[in-house]
């Protein structure tokens, strides 16, 4: 299974190198090889660098003023002219719309054939309005399109109606591809907001502010909300589910980022609670599968078909105690427990058992576990762990009964790691809305990756469908490559 997480760290390093201008030839090649979308990134980073150098050298470029801008590769396009004065509204003013982009590459007209509301005939009017949308194309050009939208009159609805522009969300000034690409960079692989602006902003005629970008991501999360619900449903219905949680800050408060991941769905949730209340929000009814988790007590209370506690955590605990406790009683206990865990894992790895013999061997493991758990050792650490073995005796060797259940919680830890990196790179969420957008978009980008989908293309296509039909298509299922 390729969830692309080991790649993400390399991508962030390479993006940072590209933005510093220190990207070497082999690094640029590596970036392009990692992912289809990264070819775009590598180009953008290189183009940005060239544009900067051109700015410094102030050479007469190869571009003649008569060359249509659409025929120029992005790196010979001049950077957008410097704005006069500070961008944005003066302090105390309510925000105004940003000025229209200076240059139009393409013009498109939109006129409804019939009333979009009632389907009836329209009376043609002379009323139009224009809006401009800038987007990034498959060949990396950025393109500003001026849309002229006719406002005709519907006599039956008694109002002026207009057709939808399919290339962007209503009133948005950047198109679907740019929204999906920037969202993926930030929420998918953890590139900071400023780096995203540095990377794509230089190529755009449209002025893109951090605030504008973030509000586009909020809208993206709102539109994709149904997918977030579908991911939760898929996770709740899975046969095996991994759970983990880590600290998170929201609006200055300590919160927890929860991760519930199956093999093809990864659901993140940010909540104030690190216990039952948060879990009750996710597990709305009993879970009909095997839940894999560490020894955090809150997970015990979940009603599930079976639990598997992470044996890697238990082994790490033994190592930790080894550092401070060298009593004979501890050493004897730790040796027996290690041997038991090792024998359990070995038993599962053997492929050539017959079911009857396998059943006998499992019962033997269970007997050894109970003996170990019931013992008294006269050593505080050994007694403490024996108590834990007793408490979790039904959740330690569950994996012997289910071929698809592992003995450790690695999958959840792998799924939560990208979120931890995003937390380190970016500021914590300053609002509840920011935290919600974070949870929704991280879940969607991670799940699309797990399903082998191209997240940028999938989301851009879904946005187009949503804009034209008002309905979001269902979240794509697992992509199976041919061969
Ligand atoms: Zn009508």
PDB file of N, CA, C and O in Angstrom, residues 370-416:
ATOM      1  N   UNK A 370      -2.257 -15.921  30.713  1.00  0.00           N
ATOM      2  CA  UNK A 370      -2.991 -15.876  31.976  1.00  0.00           C
ATOM      3  C   UNK A 370      -2.067 -16.200  33.162  1.00  0.00           C
ATOM      4  O   UNK A 370      -2.174 -15.575  34.218  1.00  0.00           O
ATOM      5  N   UNK A 371      -1.174 -17.155  32.960  1.00  0.00           N
ATOM      6  CA  UNK A 371      -0.209 -17.475  34.025  1.00  0.00           C
ATOM      7  C   UNK A 371       0.626 -16.250  34.387  1.00  0.00           C
ATOM      8  O   UNK A 371       0.825 -15.922  35.553  1.00  0.00           O
ATOM      9  N   UNK A 372       1.075 -15.571  33.335  1.00  0.00           N
ATOM     10  CA  UNK A 372       1.934 -14.398  33.520  1.00  0.00           C
ATOM     11  C   UNK A 372       1.154 -13.273  34.211  1.00  0.00           C
ATOM     12  O   UNK A 372       1.666 -12.582  35.095  1.00  0.00           O
ATOM     13  N   UNK A 373      -0.096 -13.100  33.805  1.00  0.00           N
ATOM     14  CA  UNK A 373      -0.915 -12.002  34.329  1.00  0.00           C
ATOM     15  C   UNK A 373      -1.308 -12.244  35.789  1.00  0.00           C
ATOM     16  O   UNK A 373      -1.472 -11.306  36.556  1.00  0.00           O
ATOM     17  N   UNK A 374      -1.466 -13.529  36.179  1.00  0.00           N
ATOM     18  CA  UNK A 374      -1.931 -13.831  37.535  1.00  0.00           C
ATOM     19  C   UNK A 374      -0.806 -13.840  38.562  1.00  0.00           C
ATOM     20  O   UNK A 374      -1.061 -13.827  39.753  1.00  0.00           O
ATOM     21  N   UNK A 375       0.427 -13.879  38.110  1.00  0.00           N
ATOM     22  CA  UNK A 375       1.564 -13.995  39.018  1.00  0.00           C
ATOM     23  C   UNK A 375       1.749 -12.760  39.880  1.00  0.00           C
ATOM     24  O   UNK A 375       1.265 -11.682  39.562  1.00  0.00           O
ATOM     25  N   UNK A 376       2.459 -12.946  41.014  1.00  0.00           N
ATOM     26  CA  UNK A 376       2.914 -11.785  41.789  1.00  0.00           C
ATOM     27  C   UNK A 376       4.430 -11.855  41.803  1.00  0.00           C
ATOM     28  O   UNK A 376       5.019 -12.940  41.897  1.00  0.00           O
ATOM     29  N   UNK A 377       5.056 -10.688  41.660  1.00  0.00           N
ATOM     30  CA  UNK A 377       6.481 -10.682  41.345  1.00  0.00           C
ATOM     31  C   UNK A 377       7.324  -9.950  42.389  1.00  0.00           C
ATOM     32  O   UNK A 377       8.536  -9.973  42.329  1.00  0.00           O
ATOM     33  N   UNK A 378       6.661  -9.220  43.297  1.00  0.00           N
ATOM     34  CA  UNK A 378       7.429  -8.490  44.304  1.00  0.00           C
ATOM     35  C   UNK A 378       8.296  -7.404  43.681  1.00  0.00           C
ATOM     36  O   UNK A 378       9.270  -6.955  44.268  1.00  0.00           O
ATOM     37  N   UNK A 379       7.926  -6.980  42.453  1.00  0.00           N
ATOM     38  CA  UNK A 379       8.621  -5.880  41.790  1.00  0.00           C
ATOM     39  C   UNK A 379       7.545  -4.945  41.247  1.00  0.00           C
ATOM     40  O   UNK A 379       6.603  -5.402  40.581  1.00  0.00           O
ATOM     41  N   UNK A 380       7.665  -3.659  41.571  1.00  0.00           N
ATOM     42  CA  UNK A 380       6.580  -2.722  41.251  1.00  0.00           C
ATOM     43  C   UNK A 380       6.278  -2.712  39.751  1.00  0.00           C
ATOM     44  O   UNK A 380       5.114  -2.737  39.333  1.00  0.00           O
ATOM     45  N   UNK A 381       7.318  -2.694  38.920  1.00  0.00           N
ATOM     46  CA  UNK A 381       7.102  -2.637  37.470  1.00  0.00           C
ATOM     47  C   UNK A 381       6.452  -3.917  36.963  1.00  0.00           C
ATOM     48  O   UNK A 381       5.520  -3.875  36.160  1.00  0.00           O
ATOM     49  N   UNK A 382       6.974  -5.047  37.432  1.00  0.00           N
ATOM     50  CA  UNK A 382       6.430  -6.333  36.967  1.00  0.00           C
ATOM     51  C   UNK A 382       4.971  -6.479  37.405  1.00  0.00           C
ATOM     52  O   UNK A 382       4.117  -6.891  36.619  1.00  0.00           O
ATOM     53  N   UNK A 383       4.676  -6.090  38.657  1.00  0.00           N
ATOM     54  CA  UNK A 383       3.300  -6.201  39.145  1.00  0.00           C
ATOM     55  C   UNK A 383       2.361  -5.276  38.361  1.00  0.00           C
ATOM     56  O   UNK A 383       1.233  -5.636  38.035  1.00  0.00           O
ATOM     57  N   UNK A 384       2.873  -4.069  38.058  1.00  0.00           N
ATOM     58  CA  UNK A 384       2.063  -3.106  37.303  1.00  0.00           C
ATOM     59  C   UNK A 384       1.741  -3.668  35.917  1.00  0.00           C
ATOM     60  O   UNK A 384       0.593  -3.615  35.460  1.00  0.00           O
ATOM     61  N   UNK A 385       2.750  -4.224  35.257  1.00  0.00           N
ATOM     62  CA  UNK A 385       2.511  -4.748  33.907  1.00  0.00           C
ATOM     63  C   UNK A 385       1.668  -6.021  33.931  1.00  0.00           C
ATOM     64  O   UNK A 385       0.875  -6.259  33.023  1.00  0.00           O
ATOM     65  N   UNK A 386       1.822  -6.815  34.990  1.00  0.00           N
ATOM     66  CA  UNK A 386       0.992  -8.016  35.105  1.00  0.00           C
ATOM     67  C   UNK A 386      -0.483  -7.616  35.210  1.00  0.00           C
ATOM     68  O   UNK A 386      -1.361  -8.227  34.591  1.00  0.00           O
ATOM     69  N   UNK A 387      -0.721  -6.532  35.961  1.00  0.00           N
ATOM     70  CA  UNK A 387      -2.085  -6.016  36.094  1.00  0.00           C
ATOM     71  C   UNK A 387      -2.628  -5.587  34.728  1.00  0.00           C
ATOM     72  O   UNK A 387      -3.781  -5.824  34.388  1.00  0.00           O
ATOM     73  N   UNK A 388      -1.740  -4.951  33.957  1.00  0.00           N
ATOM     74  CA  UNK A 388      -2.154  -4.509  32.624  1.00  0.00           C
ATOM     75  C   UNK A 388      -2.482  -5.707  31.730  1.00  0.00           C
ATOM     76  O   UNK A 388      -3.453  -5.697  30.984  1.00  0.00           O
ATOM     77  N   UNK A 389      -1.659  -6.768  31.828  1.00  0.00           N
ATOM     78  CA  UNK A 389      -1.912  -7.971  31.030  1.00  0.00           C
ATOM     79  C   UNK A 389      -3.283  -8.551  31.372  1.00  0.00           C
ATOM     80  O   UNK A 389      -4.017  -8.998  30.501  1.00  0.00           O
ATOM     81  N   UNK A 390      -3.625  -8.509  32.662  1.00  0.00           N
ATOM     82  CA  UNK A 390      -4.914  -9.049  33.080  1.00  0.00           C
ATOM     83  C   UNK A 390      -6.040  -8.196  32.509  1.00  0.00           C
ATOM     84  O   UNK A 390      -7.004  -8.712  31.951  1.00  0.00           O
ATOM     85  N   UNK A 391      -5.854  -6.892  32.628  1.00  0.00           N
ATOM     86  CA  UNK A 391      -6.900  -5.984  32.166  1.00  0.00           C
ATOM     87  C   UNK A 391      -7.133  -6.127  30.661  1.00  0.00           C
ATOM     88  O   UNK A 391      -8.251  -6.031  30.166  1.00  0.00           O
ATOM     89  N   UNK A 392      -6.038  -6.338  29.907  1.00  0.00           N
ATOM     90  CA  UNK A 392      -6.139  -6.371  28.445  1.00  0.00           C
ATOM     91  C   UNK A 392      -6.023  -7.786  27.879  1.00  0.00           C
ATOM     92  O   UNK A 392      -5.719  -7.939  26.700  1.00  0.00           O
ATOM     93  N   UNK A 393      -6.258  -8.808  28.731  1.00  0.00           N
ATOM     94  CA  UNK A 393      -5.958 -10.170  28.272  1.00  0.00           C
ATOM     95  C   UNK A 393      -6.709 -10.568  27.003  1.00  0.00           C
ATOM     96  O   UNK A 393      -6.212 -11.358  26.210  1.00  0.00           O
ATOM     97  N   UNK A 394      -7.879  -9.965  26.779  1.00  0.00           N
ATOM     98  CA  UNK A 394      -8.640 -10.304  25.565  1.00  0.00           C
ATOM     99  C   UNK A 394      -8.232  -9.476  24.352  1.00  0.00           C
ATOM    100  O   UNK A 394      -8.760  -9.670  23.259  1.00  0.00           O
ATOM    101  N   UNK A 395      -7.324  -8.513  24.536  1.00  0.00           N
ATOM    102  CA  UNK A 395      -7.006  -7.583  23.447  1.00  0.00           C
ATOM    103  C   UNK A 395      -5.549  -7.663  23.009  1.00  0.00           C
ATOM    104  O   UNK A 395      -5.075  -6.781  22.320  1.00  0.00           O
ATOM    105  N   UNK A 396      -4.823  -8.688  23.474  1.00  0.00           N
ATOM    106  CA  UNK A 396      -3.392  -8.735  23.139  1.00  0.00           C
ATOM    107  C   UNK A 396      -3.099  -9.657  21.956  1.00  0.00           C
ATOM    108  O   UNK A 396      -2.219  -9.370  21.148  1.00  0.00           O
ATOM    109  N   UNK A 397      -3.831 -10.768  21.861  1.00  0.00           N
ATOM    110  CA  UNK A 397      -3.549 -11.727  20.787  1.00  0.00           C
ATOM    111  C   UNK A 397      -4.747 -11.899  19.851  1.00  0.00           C
ATOM    112  O   UNK A 397      -4.914 -12.934  19.219  1.00  0.00           O
ATOM    113  N   UNK A 398      -5.560 -10.859  19.748  1.00  0.00           N
ATOM    114  CA  UNK A 398      -6.690 -10.870  18.811  1.00  0.00           C
ATOM    115  C   UNK A 398      -6.205 -11.143  17.388  1.00  0.00           C
ATOM    116  O   UNK A 398      -6.870 -11.812  16.611  1.00  0.00           O
ATOM    117  N   UNK A 399      -5.035 -10.630  17.073  1.00  0.00           N
ATOM    118  CA  UNK A 399      -4.532 -10.729  15.689  1.00  0.00           C
ATOM    119  C   UNK A 399      -4.340 -12.178  15.249  1.00  0.00           C
ATOM    120  O   UNK A 399      -4.282 -12.460  14.059  1.00  0.00           O
ATOM    121  N   UNK A 400      -4.270 -13.105  16.229  1.00  0.00           N
ATOM    122  CA  UNK A 400      -4.129 -14.514  15.849  1.00  0.00           C
ATOM    123  C   UNK A 400      -5.424 -15.057  15.233  1.00  0.00           C
ATOM    124  O   UNK A 400      -5.408 -16.030  14.489  1.00  0.00           O
ATOM    125  N   UNK A 401      -6.546 -14.399  15.543  1.00  0.00           N
ATOM    126  CA  UNK A 401      -7.839 -14.861  15.031  1.00  0.00           C
ATOM    127  C   UNK A 401      -8.254 -14.190  13.724  1.00  0.00           C
ATOM    128  O   UNK A 401      -9.239 -14.585  13.113  1.00  0.00           O
ATOM    129  N   UNK A 402      -7.563 -13.124  13.343  1.00  0.00           N
ATOM    130  CA  UNK A 402      -7.958 -12.372  12.134  1.00  0.00           C
ATOM    131  C   UNK A 402      -6.731 -12.158  11.242  1.00  0.00           C
ATOM    132  O   UNK A 402      -5.825 -11.424  11.635  1.00  0.00           O
ATOM    133  N   UNK A 403      -6.727 -12.766  10.069  1.00  0.00           N
ATOM    134  CA  UNK A 403      -5.548 -12.618   9.204  1.00  0.00           C
ATOM    135  C   UNK A 403      -5.251 -11.166   8.831  1.00  0.00           C
ATOM    136  O   UNK A 403      -4.101 -10.812   8.574  1.00  0.00           O
ATOM    137  N   UNK A 404      -6.284 -10.277   8.807  1.00  0.00           N
ATOM    138  CA  UNK A 404      -6.051  -8.906   8.329  1.00  0.00           C
ATOM    139  C   UNK A 404      -5.700  -7.947   9.473  1.00  0.00           C
ATOM    140  O   UNK A 404      -5.470  -6.768   9.238  1.00  0.00           O
ATOM    141  N   UNK A 405      -5.659  -8.459  10.702  1.00  0.00           N
ATOM    142  CA  UNK A 405      -5.352  -7.588  11.845  1.00  0.00           C
ATOM    143  C   UNK A 405      -3.885  -7.748  12.231  1.00  0.00           C
ATOM    144  O   UNK A 405      -3.429  -8.866  12.465  1.00  0.00           O
ATOM    145  N   UNK A 406      -3.133  -6.651  12.285  1.00  0.00           N
ATOM    146  CA  UNK A 406      -1.733  -6.743  12.700  1.00  0.00           C
ATOM    147  C   UNK A 406      -1.628  -6.663  14.224  1.00  0.00           C
ATOM    148  O   UNK A 406      -2.610  -6.382  14.900  1.00  0.00           O
ATOM    149  N   UNK A 407      -0.439  -6.911  14.748  1.00  0.00           N
ATOM    150  CA  UNK A 407      -0.267  -6.861  16.200  1.00  0.00           C
ATOM    151  C   UNK A 407       0.180  -5.483  16.676  1.00  0.00           C
ATOM    152  O   UNK A 407       0.387  -5.282  17.855  1.00  0.00           O
ATOM    153  N   UNK A 408       0.318  -4.554  15.758  1.00  0.00           N
ATOM    154  CA  UNK A 408       0.739  -3.213  16.177  1.00  0.00           C
ATOM    155  C   UNK A 408      -0.126  -2.135  15.527  1.00  0.00           C
ATOM    156  O   UNK A 408      -0.897  -2.402  14.624  1.00  0.00           O
ATOM    157  N   UNK A 409       0.086  -0.903  16.005  1.00  0.00           N
ATOM    158  CA  UNK A 409      -0.758   0.222  15.613  1.00  0.00           C
ATOM    159  C   UNK A 409      -0.064   1.123  14.586  1.00  0.00           C
ATOM    160  O   UNK A 409      -0.370   2.298  14.483  1.00  0.00           O
ATOM    161  N   UNK A 410       0.882   0.548  13.844  1.00  0.00           N
ATOM    162  CA  UNK A 410       1.680   1.363  12.914  1.00  0.00           C
ATOM    163  C   UNK A 410       0.848   2.180  11.932  1.00  0.00           C
ATOM    164  O   UNK A 410       1.188   3.312  11.633  1.00  0.00           O
ATOM    165  N   UNK A 411      -0.228   1.581  11.442  1.00  0.00           N
ATOM    166  CA  UNK A 411      -1.011   2.272  10.404  1.00  0.00           C
ATOM    167  C   UNK A 411      -1.532   3.615  10.936  1.00  0.00           C
ATOM    168  O   UNK A 411      -1.406   4.639  10.266  1.00  0.00           O
ATOM    169  N   UNK A 412      -2.090   3.617  12.157  1.00  0.00           N
ATOM    170  CA  UNK A 412      -2.601   4.867  12.728  1.00  0.00           C
ATOM    171  C   UNK A 412      -1.456   5.852  12.957  1.00  0.00           C
ATOM    172  O   UNK A 412      -1.595   7.047  12.722  1.00  0.00           O
ATOM    173  N   UNK A 413      -0.319   5.340  13.403  1.00  0.00           N
ATOM    174  CA  UNK A 413       0.807   6.235  13.656  1.00  0.00           C
ATOM    175  C   UNK A 413       1.312   6.857  12.359  1.00  0.00           C
ATOM    176  O   UNK A 413       1.682   8.024  12.314  1.00  0.00           O
ATOM    177  N   UNK A 414       1.298   6.060  11.296  1.00  0.00           N
ATOM    178  CA  UNK A 414       1.691   6.592   9.988  1.00  0.00           C
ATOM    179  C   UNK A 414       0.703   7.635   9.493  1.00  0.00           C
ATOM    180  O   UNK A 414       1.085   8.625   8.880  1.00  0.00           O
ATOM    181  N   UNK A 415      -0.576   7.394   9.766  1.00  0.00           N
ATOM    182  CA  UNK A 415      -1.617   8.311   9.285  1.00  0.00           C
ATOM    183  C   UNK A 415      -1.624   9.623  10.072  1.00  0.00           C
ATOM    184  O   UNK A 415      -2.011  10.662   9.553  1.00  0.00           O
ATOM    185  N   UNK A 416      -1.202   9.566  11.319  1.00  0.00           N
ATOM    186  CA  UNK A 416      -1.265  10.779  12.144  1.00  0.00           C
ATOM    187  C   UNK A 416       0.021  11.608  11.991  1.00  0.00           C
ATOM    188  O   UNK A 416       0.032  12.799  12.253  1.00  0.00           O
TER     189      UNK A 416
END
